[in-house]
């Protein structure tokens, strides 16, 4: 036995080195092929159409998320395969209005679709914030605690803060964007980050004053991309630890600096008590009783900054582009705003609510360029979505961009037509556009965001005319933007001209 064993061992030893690599690789290829064939023909979801490669490439959809063009690819695939689309063995994307209600809404007698494990990749695995907490029993108290800062009363108190920054923006436009064109994506970012910085921490980032991005702000997009890298690692290898090696080094460092800066800012806020109500007031008052530590508070406030600033700035950039490119909509909106307000000082959050065309412009802006363009992943509890049974554990979502750009839901989906929101005879499926999501995880900052959008659009267009300049014919907002998964917008060069004969206190008193 010993002799035979030695003989066999020496035969193995004599095999060429490549064999030792080839065998596991061949095994992996065979396993992938057999699993793919099972997924294609025998899996319980095999009746749902989709590209075959999605069943053979591990983490296909998550890899798409890093491509920057996931919204376009998924919309194209929905056009090809219909409103139910299989993007992985157990990953289903929908583009119908009903799917929004079935996956995210409250419907009596139906089980809840919880956030999928993809949300675990957002930050510190041991700390869950209001966005990443998946367990409803823990999310409920967190949401109740946070919602104080978003009540109708809080919103009224916050209007002064918002108004002050809108006025600053109007003044800075006068200085920087009337004599020559100016890049507006950055100015909208400055305004929305300053507002949220002030509301979250009691201190602005000072970007509007300095005309410079705060370093922390520029880190935010990268830190969200870093989270997407982690998702890829989890999907492919089953562990986020691999992301350390997969993720570009710069991204990892930026993500770490992002958390470090948030921690210091929160510490400063804790050490400077204020009577002014901001996002932290309620939570700090219960800090000791509930045992909220610095790590938790850091995650909590930094998630509010990310959720509340980049999204609104994205909307403003998109709507500026589409308004400048759609003369009839621009003319109707300016006509409405300029006749609704006899003076700049009359433009308030509540008064702007009466402007129906402004509301339609906002609805259309959020449809054509949804700030959250990808599907928010949920796990099926074993329920039917839009007529399709999804076994327990299936990952599913409504792909926002695909839903709002499908001809099954909207006529001329790539045209900016605010009228579709006003015309009672329009047959568009408007419920296919849910920019703030719905149900128990609906956006908490919706009313604040809408107030900010209304005030910025109304005040800017009351004071100025605006036009896209220079390479206007070369710029294509859809073609030139990428989503990683938050938007990276192309430069938006706009020139503003102050309307003659209108008095604007913040400009004229300053002069
Ligand atoms: C155009 C502006 C905005 C858009 C389109 C938007 C969109 C969304 C969406 C789609 C979600 C659901 C995320 C998910 O299910 O994973 C969400 C959640 C959230 N948003 Fe917004 N948002 C906007 C502005 C804001 C603002 C200004 C704030 C204020 C800080 C805010 C705070 C939040 C919070 C706290 C959540 C988590 C709610 C929860 O899970 O209970 N958002 N938002």
XYZ file of C-alpha atoms and ligand atoms in Angstrom:
554
model
C 0.000 0.000 0.000
C 2.877 2.297 0.999
C 4.678 1.599 -2.305
C 1.553 2.208 -4.408
C 0.819 5.396 -2.473
C 4.364 6.688 -3.087
C 4.101 5.789 -6.755
C 0.835 7.719 -7.171
C 2.209 10.698 -5.282
C 5.291 10.864 -7.513
C 3.000 10.692 -10.605
C 1.001 13.632 -9.288
C 4.223 15.484 -8.537
C 5.341 15.030 -12.122
C 2.249 16.654 -13.604
C 2.917 20.057 -15.227
C 2.121 23.061 -13.007
C -0.672 24.373 -15.297
C -2.767 21.330 -14.455
C -3.025 22.514 -10.850
C -4.547 25.793 -12.059
C -6.595 24.314 -14.873
C -8.520 21.837 -12.725
C -10.076 24.374 -10.305
C -10.739 26.803 -13.180
C -12.439 24.060 -15.218
C -14.435 23.143 -12.138
C -15.533 26.741 -11.636
C -16.505 27.126 -15.295
C -18.470 23.870 -15.186
C -20.204 24.901 -11.978
C -21.116 28.330 -13.423
C -22.455 26.681 -16.582
C -24.525 24.084 -14.723
C -25.895 26.688 -12.314
C -26.677 28.965 -15.276
C -28.522 26.147 -17.054
C -30.510 25.401 -13.895
C -31.343 29.106 -13.504
C -32.362 29.360 -17.137
C -34.635 26.324 -17.387
C -35.546 24.966 -13.956
C -35.510 27.879 -11.489
C -38.960 28.945 -10.118
C -38.452 32.361 -11.797
C -37.380 30.932 -15.161
C -40.643 32.089 -16.782
C -39.679 35.766 -16.293
C -37.864 37.091 -19.361
C -34.466 38.755 -19.310
C -30.987 38.597 -20.826
C -29.377 35.147 -20.448
C -26.034 36.660 -19.430
C -27.681 37.890 -16.210
C -28.005 34.241 -15.157
C -24.423 33.266 -15.933
C -22.476 36.289 -14.657
C -22.459 36.425 -10.822
C -23.604 39.834 -9.553
C -24.562 40.954 -13.109
C -26.973 43.657 -11.926
C -24.664 44.923 -9.203
C -21.865 45.256 -11.736
C -24.277 47.276 -13.915
C -24.737 49.600 -10.935
C -21.065 50.551 -11.211
C -21.199 51.112 -14.956
C -22.725 54.559 -14.566
C -25.317 53.641 -17.217
C -27.458 51.198 -15.245
C -30.592 53.316 -15.759
C -30.192 53.302 -19.555
C -29.373 49.592 -19.762
C -32.256 48.543 -17.533
C -34.732 50.795 -19.414
C -33.552 49.311 -22.735
C -33.952 45.775 -21.372
C -37.456 46.584 -20.107
C -38.362 47.893 -23.566
C -37.119 44.624 -25.016
C -38.562 42.157 -22.498
C -41.544 44.026 -20.975
C -42.425 45.343 -17.508
C -41.138 42.244 -15.656
C -37.425 41.698 -16.131
C -35.097 39.074 -14.680
C -31.697 40.621 -13.967
C -30.218 37.739 -11.976
C -31.263 34.267 -10.870
C -33.362 35.777 -8.054
C -33.384 39.465 -9.013
C -36.478 40.922 -10.678
C -36.912 44.484 -11.904
C -40.349 45.990 -12.595
C -41.384 49.101 -14.491
C -45.155 49.178 -13.930
C -47.087 51.597 -11.671
C -48.676 48.640 -9.855
C -45.269 47.292 -8.860
C -44.565 50.479 -6.869
C -47.672 49.861 -4.771
C -47.098 46.126 -4.417
C -43.430 46.330 -3.416
C -43.240 49.565 -1.413
C -46.827 50.501 -0.468
C -49.112 49.483 2.403
C -51.846 47.148 1.217
C -53.958 45.435 3.886
C -53.551 41.654 4.029
C -50.217 41.665 2.188
C -46.900 40.830 3.791
C -44.232 43.553 3.888
C -41.296 43.657 1.502
C -38.268 44.496 3.659
C -35.174 46.320 2.451
C -32.747 43.818 0.951
C -29.305 42.962 2.412
C -27.825 45.381 -0.152
C -28.551 48.091 2.459
C -26.043 46.507 4.845
C -23.204 47.797 2.709
C -23.756 51.499 3.381
C -21.255 52.065 6.186
C -20.275 50.625 9.540
C -21.752 47.094 9.677
C -22.461 47.517 13.386
C -24.421 50.768 13.131
C -27.699 51.102 11.292
C -29.119 54.492 10.389
C -32.606 55.472 9.296
C -31.925 54.551 5.650
C -29.960 51.342 6.185
C -31.956 49.871 9.104
C -33.866 46.944 7.583
C -35.670 45.644 10.645
C -39.094 47.401 10.920
C -39.086 46.993 14.716
C -35.895 49.057 14.947
C -36.648 51.383 12.040
C -40.055 52.476 13.475
C -38.670 54.206 16.615
C -35.825 55.714 14.593
C -38.260 57.147 12.079
C -40.561 58.517 14.793
C -37.601 60.205 16.428
C -36.381 61.708 13.159
C -39.812 62.739 11.924
C -40.047 65.515 14.543
C -37.588 67.449 12.425
C -39.855 67.032 9.379
C -43.280 67.889 10.841
C -45.404 70.700 9.374
C -44.446 72.857 12.393
C -40.738 72.170 11.899
C -41.055 72.973 8.212
C -42.525 76.380 9.004
C -39.623 77.055 11.364
C -37.136 75.888 8.760
C -38.441 78.191 6.043
C -36.412 81.152 7.328
C -33.215 79.128 7.054
C -34.076 77.990 3.537
C -35.087 81.509 2.463
C -31.782 82.940 3.718
C -29.775 80.551 1.542
C -32.027 81.047 -1.485
C -31.406 84.794 -1.147
C -27.667 84.140 -0.957
C -27.889 82.075 -4.128
C -29.788 84.849 -5.899
C -27.073 87.333 -4.835
C -24.224 85.090 -5.938
C -25.856 84.561 -9.330
C -25.853 88.333 -9.743
C -22.112 88.450 -9.057
C -20.972 85.353 -10.917
C -23.467 84.470 -13.622
C -24.827 87.657 -15.180
C -21.735 88.997 -16.933
C -20.525 85.620 -18.069
C -22.027 82.129 -18.053
C -21.504 80.080 -14.917
C -21.512 76.362 -14.179
C -24.762 75.830 -12.273
C -24.483 72.223 -11.049
C -21.948 73.426 -8.495
C -24.021 76.425 -7.370
C -27.092 74.256 -6.795
C -24.899 71.897 -4.792
C -23.553 74.791 -2.729
C -27.098 75.979 -1.952
C -28.619 72.615 -0.999
C -25.588 71.500 1.043
C -25.509 74.816 2.914
C -29.227 74.465 3.745
C -28.906 70.881 4.981
C -25.619 71.575 6.784
C -27.330 74.360 8.673
C -30.420 72.283 9.464
C -28.456 69.178 10.422
C -25.544 70.638 12.351
C -26.501 74.252 12.969
C -23.637 75.377 10.751
C -23.507 75.862 6.977
C -20.647 74.566 4.911
C -20.043 78.149 3.764
C -19.979 77.141 0.111
C -22.369 79.842 -1.095
C -20.301 82.514 0.646
C -16.954 81.232 -0.587
C -18.057 80.025 -4.012
C -15.975 76.939 -3.249
C -17.043 73.357 -2.654
C -16.490 72.215 0.902
C -14.097 69.279 0.787
C -16.581 67.128 2.659
C -19.255 67.769 0.032
C -17.023 66.595 -2.786
C -16.339 63.424 -0.814
C -19.997 62.482 -0.618
C -20.503 61.214 -4.149
C -17.337 59.166 -3.869
C -18.407 57.700 -0.564
C -21.703 56.533 -2.089
C -19.804 54.994 -5.023
C -17.600 53.246 -2.458
C -20.725 51.674 -0.939
C -21.691 50.408 -4.413
C -18.273 48.728 -4.722
C -18.934 46.983 -1.457
C -22.243 45.699 -2.832
C -20.432 44.217 -5.809
C -18.056 42.397 -3.466
C -20.958 41.014 -1.454
C -22.804 39.830 -4.550
C -19.800 38.181 -6.123
C -17.964 36.803 -3.132
C -20.615 36.804 -0.428
C -18.548 39.156 1.746
C -17.995 42.908 1.771
C -14.411 42.405 2.988
C -13.270 41.820 -0.570
C -14.294 45.373 -1.447
C -11.036 46.504 0.190
C -9.206 44.946 -2.720
C -11.763 45.609 -5.452
C -12.445 49.271 -4.681
C -10.097 51.919 -6.116
C -7.796 53.066 -3.273
C -8.739 56.746 -3.513
C -12.387 55.884 -2.978
C -11.658 53.954 0.195
C -9.688 56.843 1.642
C -12.401 59.336 0.749
C -15.020 57.193 2.441
C -12.941 57.050 5.607
C -12.314 60.818 5.577
C -16.045 61.371 5.047
C -16.914 59.524 8.274
C -14.072 61.137 10.182
C -15.233 64.629 9.272
C -18.872 63.805 10.093
C -17.782 62.549 13.515
C -15.945 65.773 14.311
C -18.854 67.920 13.148
C -21.304 65.983 15.292
C -19.003 66.297 18.276
C -18.950 70.066 17.754
C -22.756 70.180 17.563
C -23.085 68.159 20.796
C -20.735 70.550 22.547
C -22.580 73.682 21.367
C -26.145 73.439 22.680
C -28.625 75.702 20.898
C -32.260 76.649 21.395
C -32.811 76.595 17.658
C -34.580 73.460 16.442
C -32.450 71.539 13.977
C -32.362 67.904 12.836
C -30.320 66.971 15.915
C -32.387 68.693 18.623
C -34.822 65.883 19.387
C -32.336 63.092 19.031
C -29.812 64.811 21.306
C -32.491 65.394 23.942
C -32.950 61.610 24.108
C -29.306 60.739 23.648
C -28.600 59.628 27.207
C -31.948 57.916 27.805
C -31.705 55.901 24.589
C -27.944 55.385 24.725
C -27.150 56.953 21.334
C -23.381 57.092 21.067
C -21.172 59.248 18.876
C -20.848 56.578 16.178
C -24.617 56.299 15.847
C -25.138 60.081 15.832
C -22.418 60.460 13.193
C -24.058 57.947 10.886
C -27.459 59.433 11.505
C -26.535 63.006 10.653
C -24.290 62.141 7.767
C -27.044 60.090 6.140
C -29.406 63.058 6.441
C -26.865 65.265 4.680
C -26.419 62.792 1.833
C -30.157 62.116 1.499
C -31.147 65.756 1.686
C -28.694 67.686 -0.417
C -27.422 65.880 -3.471
C -30.955 64.775 -4.433
C -32.386 68.300 -4.429
C -29.352 69.715 -6.259
C -29.720 67.020 -8.910
C -33.344 67.962 -9.457
C -32.490 71.664 -9.793
C -29.720 70.982 -12.310
C -31.939 68.684 -14.380
C -34.921 71.013 -14.378
C -32.742 73.981 -15.362
C -31.469 72.039 -18.360
C -34.950 70.945 -19.446
C -36.531 74.356 -18.908
C -33.831 76.035 -21.004
C -34.323 73.424 -23.704
C -38.136 73.672 -23.752
C -39.109 77.256 -24.642
C -42.867 76.782 -24.260
C -42.468 75.425 -20.687
C -39.983 78.153 -19.790
C -42.350 80.851 -21.094
C -45.374 79.477 -19.229
C -43.489 79.094 -15.972
C -41.949 82.569 -15.998
C -45.293 84.052 -16.968
C -47.011 82.298 -14.050
C -44.385 83.265 -11.486
C -44.011 86.861 -12.575
C -47.728 87.495 -12.539
C -48.329 85.606 -9.263
C -45.945 87.750 -7.203
C -45.998 91.528 -7.129
C -42.698 91.612 -5.253
C -39.731 89.361 -4.524
C -40.470 89.501 -0.813
C -43.936 87.963 -1.395
C -42.416 84.717 -2.598
C -42.931 82.289 0.281
C -43.166 78.541 0.644
C -46.919 78.643 1.096
C -47.621 81.179 -1.690
C -45.613 79.157 -4.211
C -47.857 76.165 -3.493
C -50.614 77.992 -5.377
C -48.610 78.028 -8.623
C -49.999 75.089 -10.552
C -47.594 75.273 -13.489
C -44.633 75.405 -11.090
C -45.963 72.232 -9.456
C -46.298 70.579 -12.870
C -42.721 71.610 -13.744
C -41.487 70.010 -10.520
C -43.473 66.799 -11.115
C -42.154 66.619 -14.657
C -38.578 67.434 -13.599
C -38.670 64.623 -11.040
C -40.100 62.264 -13.672
C -37.698 62.983 -16.490
C -34.626 63.145 -14.249
C -35.398 61.248 -11.036
C -32.653 62.006 -8.476
C -32.830 58.352 -7.367
C -32.819 56.654 -10.759
C -32.129 53.044 -9.766
C -34.416 50.446 -8.171
C -34.532 50.412 -4.359
C -34.006 46.718 -3.581
C -36.494 44.823 -1.429
C -36.823 41.148 -0.477
C -40.051 39.362 -1.326
C -41.799 37.734 1.622
C -43.429 35.299 -0.871
C -46.016 37.594 -2.498
C -47.452 38.516 -5.872
C -46.129 41.648 -7.594
C -47.962 42.938 -10.644
C -49.443 39.476 -11.248
C -46.156 37.577 -10.779
C -45.540 35.366 -7.752
C -42.105 36.032 -6.243
C -40.938 33.260 -3.914
C -39.683 34.285 -0.476
C -36.190 35.764 -0.659
C -36.459 37.063 -4.241
C -34.752 40.442 -4.625
C -37.082 42.862 -6.404
C -37.509 46.559 -7.152
C -39.216 49.055 -9.412
C -36.542 50.621 -11.615
C -37.344 54.282 -11.325
C -35.816 55.480 -14.597
C -37.228 52.553 -16.583
C -40.712 53.224 -15.154
C -40.656 56.944 -15.959
C -39.179 56.460 -19.442
C -41.408 53.615 -20.592
C -43.854 54.360 -23.403
C -46.249 52.015 -21.667
C -46.506 54.603 -18.863
C -45.831 58.002 -20.469
C -46.326 59.309 -23.995
C -43.185 60.988 -25.426
C -41.258 59.930 -22.274
C -38.047 61.731 -23.248
C -39.844 65.078 -23.811
C -40.246 67.597 -21.002
C -44.006 68.158 -20.944
C -45.275 69.660 -17.662
C -48.755 69.807 -19.252
C -49.174 66.042 -18.811
C -49.604 66.716 -15.049
C -52.322 69.315 -15.638
C -54.359 67.873 -18.486
C -57.314 65.879 -17.094
C -57.545 63.974 -20.404
C -53.942 62.830 -20.370
C -53.840 59.043 -20.138
C -50.270 58.744 -18.835
C -49.786 56.357 -15.904
C -48.608 59.086 -13.540
C -48.282 56.718 -10.611
C -45.308 55.175 -12.394
C -43.316 58.206 -11.227
C -42.568 57.911 -7.487
C -39.414 59.984 -7.004
C -39.725 59.876 -3.210
C -40.737 56.186 -3.095
C -43.804 55.322 -0.979
C -45.011 53.374 2.047
C -43.249 53.049 5.370
C -39.872 54.028 3.892
C -41.133 57.015 1.897
C -38.735 59.982 1.899
C -38.986 61.888 5.175
C -37.647 65.102 3.667
C -40.165 65.288 0.803
C -41.935 68.449 1.978
C -38.691 70.189 2.834
C -37.267 69.278 -0.582
C -40.405 70.504 -2.370
C -40.333 73.791 -0.471
C -36.680 74.291 -1.346
C -37.307 73.521 -5.017
C -40.294 75.845 -5.240
C -38.477 78.716 -3.537
C -35.304 78.395 -5.609
C -37.124 78.123 -8.942
C -39.634 80.861 -8.105
C -37.108 83.385 -6.796
C -34.487 82.766 -9.480
C -36.991 83.034 -12.322
C -38.723 86.007 -10.794
C -35.440 87.907 -10.801
C -33.616 86.499 -13.827
C -34.021 85.140 -17.305
C -31.731 82.212 -17.936
C -30.244 80.571 -21.026
C -27.918 77.669 -21.695
C -24.799 78.847 -23.481
C -21.712 77.863 -25.434
C -21.757 74.205 -26.257
C -25.490 74.124 -25.909
C -25.985 71.965 -28.977
C -23.308 69.590 -27.851
C -24.706 69.040 -24.371
C -27.086 66.113 -24.053
C -28.148 65.746 -20.428
C -29.094 62.056 -20.682
C -26.142 61.006 -22.815
C -23.543 62.948 -20.838
C -24.599 62.115 -17.268
C -23.690 58.962 -15.367
C -25.205 57.399 -12.258
C -22.816 55.714 -9.806
C -25.465 55.140 -8.460
C -26.008 58.851 -7.588
C -25.839 61.199 -10.553
C -22.651 62.716 -11.873
C -23.971 65.548 -13.963
C -22.262 67.128 -16.956
C -21.281 70.831 -16.662
C -24.282 73.110 -17.089
C -23.219 76.544 -18.337
C -25.999 79.076 -17.835
C -26.119 82.843 -18.291
C -28.604 84.875 -16.234
C -29.979 88.288 -17.153
C -31.605 90.389 -14.476
C -35.105 91.492 -15.415
C -35.342 95.223 -15.880
C -37.457 97.307 -13.579
C -37.913 94.788 -10.760
C -36.741 95.658 -7.296
C -35.107 92.919 -5.276
C -34.354 93.914 -1.687
C -31.437 91.522 -1.185
C -29.726 92.855 -4.309
C -30.649 96.517 -4.302
C -30.199 97.185 -0.582
C -26.799 95.558 -0.787
C -25.682 97.762 -3.695
C -35.514 65.801 -4.614
C -35.218 65.509 -3.376
C -35.315 64.135 -2.772
C -35.596 62.932 -3.366
C -35.901 62.654 -4.823
C -35.564 61.935 -2.320
C -35.808 60.591 -2.541
C -35.820 59.638 -1.530
C -36.086 58.237 -1.736
C -36.383 57.595 -3.084
C -36.023 57.628 -0.533
C -36.224 56.132 -0.242
C -34.867 55.484 -0.088
C -34.913 53.989 0.154
O -35.973 53.381 0.210
O -33.830 53.428 0.274
C -35.714 58.631 0.447
C -35.567 58.389 1.791
C -35.219 59.352 2.705
N -35.034 60.693 2.459
Fe -35.244 61.634 0.705
N -35.268 62.543 -1.135
C -35.118 63.887 -1.368
C -34.849 64.865 -0.437
C -34.671 64.633 0.909
C -34.396 65.674 1.886
C -34.293 67.173 1.620
C -34.227 65.043 3.076
C -33.890 65.720 4.376
C -32.867 65.414 5.081
C -34.444 63.613 2.863
C -34.405 62.632 3.833
C -34.695 61.305 3.640
C -34.688 60.311 4.711
C -34.382 60.565 6.191
C -35.023 59.087 4.127
C -35.147 57.722 4.830
C -36.589 57.459 5.212
C -36.780 56.109 5.906
O -36.251 55.093 5.461
O -37.543 56.082 6.884
N -34.708 63.420 1.529
N -35.597 59.863 -0.183
